[in-house]
Amino acid sequence: MKKRKKFAITSPVEDDDSKKFTSRNHDLKNSSLSLHRIFLLCLVTRIINSLLVQTYFNPDEHWQALEVAHRITFGYGHLTWEWKKGIRSYLHPVLFATLYKVLAFLHLDIPWFMIRSPRLLQSMFAAICDLYIYKFSRVLFGGNVAKWALFAQLTNWFLFFCMPRTFSNSLETVLTLVSLYYWPCLRVSATAVPTGSRKYALAIAAIACAIRPTSAITWIYIGCLELFTTRDKLKFFLLEVIPIGGLVLGLTFVLDYQFYGLWVIVPLNFLKFNFLSSGGDYYGTHPWHWYLTQGFTVMLFTYIPFTIAGIIKSKEWKLPGLVIWVLGIYSLLGHKEFRFVLPILPVALMFSGYSLANLGQAERKSKGGSNSHFKCSPKLQLAVLFLLVTNIPMALYMSLIHQRGTEDAMNYLAEEARENKVESILFLTPCHATPYYSTLHRDLPMRFLDCTPSDEKGILDESDRFLEDPVGFATKLARNWSPPSHIVLFDSQEELLKEFLVSHHFKERRRFFHAHFKVDRELQASVVVYAFQSRDEGDTKF
């Protein structure tokens, strides 16, 4: 085995999980205390992080997690077409349904808690991910690298922007990092692996696959690596993989049966739709190189040169191989999104930590003793300043400013509904552009433009038909409607619908800033909430 740089493996600290705790083991006790402090630091950081995230990123954060959880807990909430076709597991929404039940029991299901508590819960999971990045880096490369890997994890703009969000991808990332830590095949020495480590790794990996079947892409690579390196191959496959994986997935099937009311094999349905029929392509396709030229490079951002340098200097091939494998497989799929490859972002950032630790190595022997002290080199100071200046403003802008209008509009309507000032809402926006019942938390009539994929190619859904001809669509819709008390729309469509809104007695109630630049479609600079007015001198309907 090739030796790494001296600073990286000069006595990598054995993790506290690999030894039994005794009062005599002072080093281990200090290590344990240090881990508690690190977790507390990560937890406080992520809680603040979650409170700073106030923008809209992707519909799945609300519609595939919180909306489902709200329906489980309170009996109302919209289930998208995926839940009708059985390609989603209830395992992930159940976590937030439990949170909602606690809030309801404590009579805390008010707008502030309903809006913020799910992200606060996710921030706790994110802190666990941060802790395991530190622990994993420490057992692989030593404590100095672990500190810088944690720095990279906490300051990367995309993790700041995405990890506190309630995506299944966010929880998948947490489970992936925890599981990677326990796999023997990824350790420098198999003797340093805690007892039963591989069983923990398999169980956690199985849960990750139950939540997101595409997580299997990661575990196929790791499983083959473990199978290649382990001596007891039959024991690994027959006595560990099959029983543990079967138990976890079996329990998931039972859970899904309770909610679906029939036996549903979610991974199989998911595979059929996304891989065998390319159903995901309905939501747009990207060129094969998108992750390499745009997606993953944007996520790593200014950490790219440090990650590449760390991979080269560390001479580690297993984890970089995992990153390449995952990016390669996902590149074969037509539909691509940033969050799909979120689980490998912390892995790549570990090597940025290696590079930073190597850059800052300026060890000097003390004259009077054998201990060493370290001095932060000018190069390291410059690198840290560069990373902070490029990542922190980006993180804050994307979390606090870009695309916040849809969140603000629904937060406003939730407060208005709490005061009985809302009777019904019509969303004349692209489908799933705003949060829904999980934010409003009132069982009121609401309607949005449907975008369920059609079995027939070339058939436009409601959302597309509206964007193609807003006036014609709205006019046809209004022929048989009972006017809603509120209409929500973007300013880009408002300009075309001004005459329609006035003629149907709607008046602007509130306007919320949304974005400075366009994403996917035309610029959606603001979100506007219109309220229905009666004909009697502008008195409102409510």
PDB file of N, CA and C in Angstrom, residues 236-295:
ATOM      1  N   PHE A 236     -20.796 -12.646   3.479  1.00  0.00           N
ATOM      2  CA  PHE A 236     -21.205 -11.260   3.235  1.00  0.00           C
ATOM      3  C   PHE A 236     -22.501 -11.205   2.438  1.00  0.00           C
ATOM      4  N   PHE A 237     -22.573 -12.002   1.381  1.00  0.00           N
ATOM      5  CA  PHE A 237     -23.736 -11.913   0.503  1.00  0.00           C
ATOM      6  C   PHE A 237     -24.951 -12.659   1.055  1.00  0.00           C
ATOM      7  N   LEU A 238     -24.756 -13.903   1.522  1.00  0.00           N
ATOM      8  CA  LEU A 238     -25.878 -14.738   1.925  1.00  0.00           C
ATOM      9  C   LEU A 238     -26.370 -14.464   3.346  1.00  0.00           C
ATOM     10  N   LEU A 239     -25.443 -14.124   4.251  1.00  0.00           N
ATOM     11  CA  LEU A 239     -25.817 -13.962   5.658  1.00  0.00           C
ATOM     12  C   LEU A 239     -25.947 -12.505   6.093  1.00  0.00           C
ATOM     13  N   GLU A 240     -25.563 -11.568   5.214  1.00  0.00           N
ATOM     14  CA  GLU A 240     -25.658 -10.162   5.598  1.00  0.00           C
ATOM     15  C   GLU A 240     -26.487  -9.348   4.594  1.00  0.00           C
ATOM     16  N   VAL A 241     -26.073  -9.344   3.336  1.00  0.00           N
ATOM     17  CA  VAL A 241     -26.765  -8.524   2.337  1.00  0.00           C
ATOM     18  C   VAL A 241     -28.232  -8.933   2.194  1.00  0.00           C
ATOM     19  N   ILE A 242     -28.481 -10.214   1.958  1.00  0.00           N
ATOM     20  CA  ILE A 242     -29.852 -10.669   1.709  1.00  0.00           C
ATOM     21  C   ILE A 242     -30.741 -10.527   2.953  1.00  0.00           C
ATOM     22  N   PRO A 243     -30.309 -11.013   4.131  1.00  0.00           N
ATOM     23  CA  PRO A 243     -31.200 -10.875   5.305  1.00  0.00           C
ATOM     24  C   PRO A 243     -31.443  -9.430   5.725  1.00  0.00           C
ATOM     25  N   ILE A 244     -30.389  -8.632   5.802  1.00  0.00           N
ATOM     26  CA  ILE A 244     -30.539  -7.252   6.265  1.00  0.00           C
ATOM     27  C   ILE A 244     -31.312  -6.424   5.244  1.00  0.00           C
ATOM     28  N   GLY A 245     -30.915  -6.521   3.974  1.00  0.00           N
ATOM     29  CA  GLY A 245     -31.626  -5.787   2.931  1.00  0.00           C
ATOM     30  C   GLY A 245     -33.071  -6.226   2.833  1.00  0.00           C
ATOM     31  N   GLY A 246     -33.313  -7.530   2.922  1.00  0.00           N
ATOM     32  CA  GLY A 246     -34.669  -8.046   2.851  1.00  0.00           C
ATOM     33  C   GLY A 246     -35.524  -7.586   4.016  1.00  0.00           C
ATOM     34  N   LEU A 247     -34.946  -7.557   5.216  1.00  0.00           N
ATOM     35  CA  LEU A 247     -35.692  -7.120   6.397  1.00  0.00           C
ATOM     36  C   LEU A 247     -36.099  -5.650   6.291  1.00  0.00           C
ATOM     37  N   VAL A 248     -35.140  -4.791   5.938  1.00  0.00           N
ATOM     38  CA  VAL A 248     -35.426  -3.354   5.847  1.00  0.00           C
ATOM     39  C   VAL A 248     -36.446  -3.067   4.755  1.00  0.00           C
ATOM     40  N   LEU A 249     -36.239  -3.648   3.590  1.00  0.00           N
ATOM     41  CA  LEU A 249     -37.178  -3.403   2.493  1.00  0.00           C
ATOM     42  C   LEU A 249     -38.540  -4.038   2.768  1.00  0.00           C
ATOM     43  N   GLY A 250     -38.537  -5.188   3.463  1.00  0.00           N
ATOM     44  CA  GLY A 250     -39.799  -5.824   3.827  1.00  0.00           C
ATOM     45  C   GLY A 250     -40.618  -4.959   4.767  1.00  0.00           C
ATOM     46  N   LEU A 251     -39.951  -4.365   5.756  1.00  0.00           N
ATOM     47  CA  LEU A 251     -40.639  -3.463   6.683  1.00  0.00           C
ATOM     48  C   LEU A 251     -41.169  -2.223   5.946  1.00  0.00           C
ATOM     49  N   THR A 252     -40.417  -1.781   4.950  1.00  0.00           N
ATOM     50  CA  THR A 252     -40.865  -0.644   4.149  1.00  0.00           C
ATOM     51  C   THR A 252     -42.108  -1.003   3.347  1.00  0.00           C
ATOM     52  N   PHE A 253     -42.138  -2.220   2.803  1.00  0.00           N
ATOM     53  CA  PHE A 253     -43.319  -2.673   2.051  1.00  0.00           C
ATOM     54  C   PHE A 253     -44.551  -2.690   2.959  1.00  0.00           C
ATOM     55  N   VAL A 254     -44.368  -3.142   4.208  1.00  0.00           N
ATOM     56  CA  VAL A 254     -45.481  -3.179   5.157  1.00  0.00           C
ATOM     57  C   VAL A 254     -45.972  -1.761   5.450  1.00  0.00           C
ATOM     58  N   LEU A 255     -45.016  -0.837   5.651  1.00  0.00           N
ATOM     59  CA  LEU A 255     -45.383   0.557   5.899  1.00  0.00           C
ATOM     60  C   LEU A 255     -46.166   1.131   4.727  1.00  0.00           C
ATOM     61  N   ASP A 256     -45.680   0.895   3.512  1.00  0.00           N
ATOM     62  CA  ASP A 256     -46.371   1.407   2.326  1.00  0.00           C
ATOM     63  C   ASP A 256     -47.758   0.771   2.174  1.00  0.00           C
ATOM     64  N   TYR A 257     -47.882  -0.493   2.561  1.00  0.00           N
ATOM     65  CA  TYR A 257     -49.179  -1.164   2.483  1.00  0.00           C
ATOM     66  C   TYR A 257     -50.210  -0.467   3.381  1.00  0.00           C
ATOM     67  N   GLN A 258     -49.751  -0.005   4.551  1.00  0.00           N
ATOM     68  CA  GLN A 258     -50.653   0.662   5.488  1.00  0.00           C
ATOM     69  C   GLN A 258     -51.250   1.942   4.891  1.00  0.00           C
ATOM     70  N   PHE A 259     -50.480   2.630   4.062  1.00  0.00           N
ATOM     71  CA  PHE A 259     -50.944   3.900   3.506  1.00  0.00           C
ATOM     72  C   PHE A 259     -51.572   3.751   2.119  1.00  0.00           C
ATOM     73  N   TYR A 260     -51.001   2.861   1.303  1.00  0.00           N
ATOM     74  CA  TYR A 260     -51.573   2.668  -0.030  1.00  0.00           C
ATOM     75  C   TYR A 260     -52.845   1.814   0.011  1.00  0.00           C
ATOM     76  N   GLY A 261     -52.935   0.941   1.023  1.00  0.00           N
ATOM     77  CA  GLY A 261     -54.089   0.057   1.114  1.00  0.00           C
ATOM     78  C   GLY A 261     -53.964  -1.190   0.277  1.00  0.00           C
ATOM     79  N   LEU A 262     -52.832  -1.379  -0.382  1.00  0.00           N
ATOM     80  CA  LEU A 262     -52.554  -2.570  -1.163  1.00  0.00           C
ATOM     81  C   LEU A 262     -51.048  -2.733  -1.250  1.00  0.00           C
ATOM     82  N   TRP A 263     -50.615  -3.923  -1.627  1.00  0.00           N
ATOM     83  CA  TRP A 263     -49.179  -4.176  -1.707  1.00  0.00           C
ATOM     84  C   TRP A 263     -48.591  -3.459  -2.920  1.00  0.00           C
ATOM     85  N   VAL A 264     -47.603  -2.610  -2.644  1.00  0.00           N
ATOM     86  CA  VAL A 264     -46.959  -1.822  -3.693  1.00  0.00           C
ATOM     87  C   VAL A 264     -45.446  -2.011  -3.576  1.00  0.00           C
ATOM     88  N   ILE A 265     -44.825  -2.398  -4.670  1.00  0.00           N
ATOM     89  CA  ILE A 265     -43.361  -2.540  -4.685  1.00  0.00           C
ATOM     90  C   ILE A 265     -42.801  -1.256  -5.282  1.00  0.00           C
ATOM     91  N   VAL A 266     -42.544  -0.282  -4.426  1.00  0.00           N
ATOM     92  CA  VAL A 266     -42.123   1.047  -4.869  1.00  0.00           C
ATOM     93  C   VAL A 266     -40.848   1.015  -5.706  1.00  0.00           C
ATOM     94  N   PRO A 267     -39.774   0.314  -5.275  1.00  0.00           N
ATOM     95  CA  PRO A 267     -38.545   0.318  -6.094  1.00  0.00           C
ATOM     96  C   PRO A 267     -38.772  -0.165  -7.517  1.00  0.00           C
ATOM     97  N   LEU A 268     -39.635  -1.186  -7.670  1.00  0.00           N
ATOM     98  CA  LEU A 268     -39.906  -1.713  -9.010  1.00  0.00           C
ATOM     99  C   LEU A 268     -40.659  -0.696  -9.850  1.00  0.00           C
ATOM    100  N   ASN A 269     -41.687  -0.067  -9.266  1.00  0.00           N
ATOM    101  CA  ASN A 269     -42.443   0.964  -9.984  1.00  0.00           C
ATOM    102  C   ASN A 269     -41.568   2.155 -10.341  1.00  0.00           C
ATOM    103  N   PHE A 270     -40.700   2.517  -9.414  1.00  0.00           N
ATOM    104  CA  PHE A 270     -39.765   3.625  -9.637  1.00  0.00           C
ATOM    105  C   PHE A 270     -38.823   3.297 -10.793  1.00  0.00           C
ATOM    106  N   LEU A 271     -38.302   2.068 -10.801  1.00  0.00           N
ATOM    107  CA  LEU A 271     -37.395   1.632 -11.864  1.00  0.00           C
ATOM    108  C   LEU A 271     -38.096   1.642 -13.213  1.00  0.00           C
ATOM    109  N   LYS A 272     -39.317   1.156 -13.253  1.00  0.00           N
ATOM    110  CA  LYS A 272     -40.052   1.103 -14.512  1.00  0.00           C
ATOM    111  C   LYS A 272     -40.270   2.502 -15.086  1.00  0.00           C
ATOM    112  N   PHE A 273     -40.662   3.440 -14.216  1.00  0.00           N
ATOM    113  CA  PHE A 273     -40.991   4.777 -14.710  1.00  0.00           C
ATOM    114  C   PHE A 273     -39.754   5.570 -15.106  1.00  0.00           C
ATOM    115  N   ASN A 274     -38.734   5.564 -14.264  1.00  0.00           N
ATOM    116  CA  ASN A 274     -37.585   6.446 -14.469  1.00  0.00           C
ATOM    117  C   ASN A 274     -36.505   5.873 -15.369  1.00  0.00           C
ATOM    118  N   PHE A 275     -36.377   4.550 -15.415  1.00  0.00           N
ATOM    119  CA  PHE A 275     -35.288   3.954 -16.188  1.00  0.00           C
ATOM    120  C   PHE A 275     -35.788   3.214 -17.425  1.00  0.00           C
ATOM    121  N   LEU A 276     -36.813   2.384 -17.257  1.00  0.00           N
ATOM    122  CA  LEU A 276     -37.258   1.565 -18.378  1.00  0.00           C
ATOM    123  C   LEU A 276     -38.125   2.340 -19.355  1.00  0.00           C
ATOM    124  N   SER A 277     -38.893   3.325 -18.869  1.00  0.00           N
ATOM    125  CA  SER A 277     -39.756   4.098 -19.760  1.00  0.00           C
ATOM    126  C   SER A 277     -39.299   5.542 -19.922  1.00  0.00           C
ATOM    127  N   SER A 278     -38.217   5.921 -19.248  1.00  0.00           N
ATOM    128  CA  SER A 278     -37.684   7.293 -19.304  1.00  0.00           C
ATOM    129  C   SER A 278     -38.756   8.327 -18.970  1.00  0.00           C
ATOM    130  N   GLY A 279     -39.600   7.997 -17.978  1.00  0.00           N
ATOM    131  CA  GLY A 279     -40.674   8.900 -17.599  1.00  0.00           C
ATOM    132  C   GLY A 279     -40.181  10.235 -17.087  1.00  0.00           C
ATOM    133  N   GLY A 280     -38.992  10.226 -16.462  1.00  0.00           N
ATOM    134  CA  GLY A 280     -38.439  11.469 -15.936  1.00  0.00           C
ATOM    135  C   GLY A 280     -38.148  12.499 -17.015  1.00  0.00           C
ATOM    136  N   ASP A 281     -37.984  12.025 -18.256  1.00  0.00           N
ATOM    137  CA  ASP A 281     -37.687  12.947 -19.360  1.00  0.00           C
ATOM    138  C   ASP A 281     -38.829  13.921 -19.619  1.00  0.00           C
ATOM    139  N   TYR A 282     -40.033  13.601 -19.102  1.00  0.00           N
ATOM    140  CA  TYR A 282     -41.182  14.488 -19.274  1.00  0.00           C
ATOM    141  C   TYR A 282     -40.894  15.871 -18.682  1.00  0.00           C
ATOM    142  N   TYR A 283     -40.054  15.900 -17.649  1.00  0.00           N
ATOM    143  CA  TYR A 283     -39.740  17.156 -16.961  1.00  0.00           C
ATOM    144  C   TYR A 283     -38.497  17.843 -17.522  1.00  0.00           C
ATOM    145  N   GLY A 284     -38.061  17.407 -18.680  1.00  0.00           N
ATOM    146  CA  GLY A 284     -36.924  18.050 -19.339  1.00  0.00           C
ATOM    147  C   GLY A 284     -35.709  17.150 -19.388  1.00  0.00           C
ATOM    148  N   THR A 285     -34.915  17.328 -20.419  1.00  0.00           N
ATOM    149  CA  THR A 285     -33.688  16.538 -20.582  1.00  0.00           C
ATOM    150  C   THR A 285     -32.485  17.471 -20.717  1.00  0.00           C
ATOM    151  N   HIS A 286     -31.330  16.907 -20.441  1.00  0.00           N
ATOM    152  CA  HIS A 286     -30.078  17.652 -20.520  1.00  0.00           C
ATOM    153  C   HIS A 286     -29.050  16.817 -21.276  1.00  0.00           C
ATOM    154  N   PRO A 287     -28.032  17.447 -21.844  1.00  0.00           N
ATOM    155  CA  PRO A 287     -26.979  16.682 -22.533  1.00  0.00           C
ATOM    156  C   PRO A 287     -26.234  15.784 -21.545  1.00  0.00           C
ATOM    157  N   TRP A 288     -25.594  14.752 -22.067  1.00  0.00           N
ATOM    158  CA  TRP A 288     -24.956  13.754 -21.204  1.00  0.00           C
ATOM    159  C   TRP A 288     -23.894  14.354 -20.293  1.00  0.00           C
ATOM    160  N   HIS A 289     -23.255  15.448 -20.733  1.00  0.00           N
ATOM    161  CA  HIS A 289     -22.137  16.025 -19.973  1.00  0.00           C
ATOM    162  C   HIS A 289     -22.581  17.078 -18.957  1.00  0.00           C
ATOM    163  N   TRP A 290     -23.885  17.220 -18.745  1.00  0.00           N
ATOM    164  CA  TRP A 290     -24.399  18.324 -17.927  1.00  0.00           C
ATOM    165  C   TRP A 290     -23.817  18.329 -16.514  1.00  0.00           C
ATOM    166  N   TYR A 291     -23.722  17.169 -15.885  1.00  0.00           N
ATOM    167  CA  TYR A 291     -23.184  17.120 -14.511  1.00  0.00           C
ATOM    168  C   TYR A 291     -21.727  17.566 -14.469  1.00  0.00           C
ATOM    169  N   LEU A 292     -20.983  17.247 -15.509  1.00  0.00           N
ATOM    170  CA  LEU A 292     -19.556  17.585 -15.531  1.00  0.00           C
ATOM    171  C   LEU A 292     -19.316  19.047 -15.886  1.00  0.00           C
ATOM    172  N   THR A 293     -20.135  19.576 -16.788  1.00  0.00           N
ATOM    173  CA  THR A 293     -19.910  20.946 -17.255  1.00  0.00           C
ATOM    174  C   THR A 293     -20.748  21.990 -16.520  1.00  0.00           C
ATOM    175  N   GLN A 294     -21.836  21.553 -15.886  1.00  0.00           N
ATOM    176  CA  GLN A 294     -22.693  22.517 -15.192  1.00  0.00           C
ATOM    177  C   GLN A 294     -23.096  22.061 -13.794  1.00  0.00           C
ATOM    178  N   GLY A 295     -23.776  20.916 -13.707  1.00  0.00           N
ATOM    179  CA  GLY A 295     -24.378  20.495 -12.452  1.00  0.00           C
ATOM    180  C   GLY A 295     -23.423  20.362 -11.285  1.00  0.00           C
TER     181      GLY A 295
END
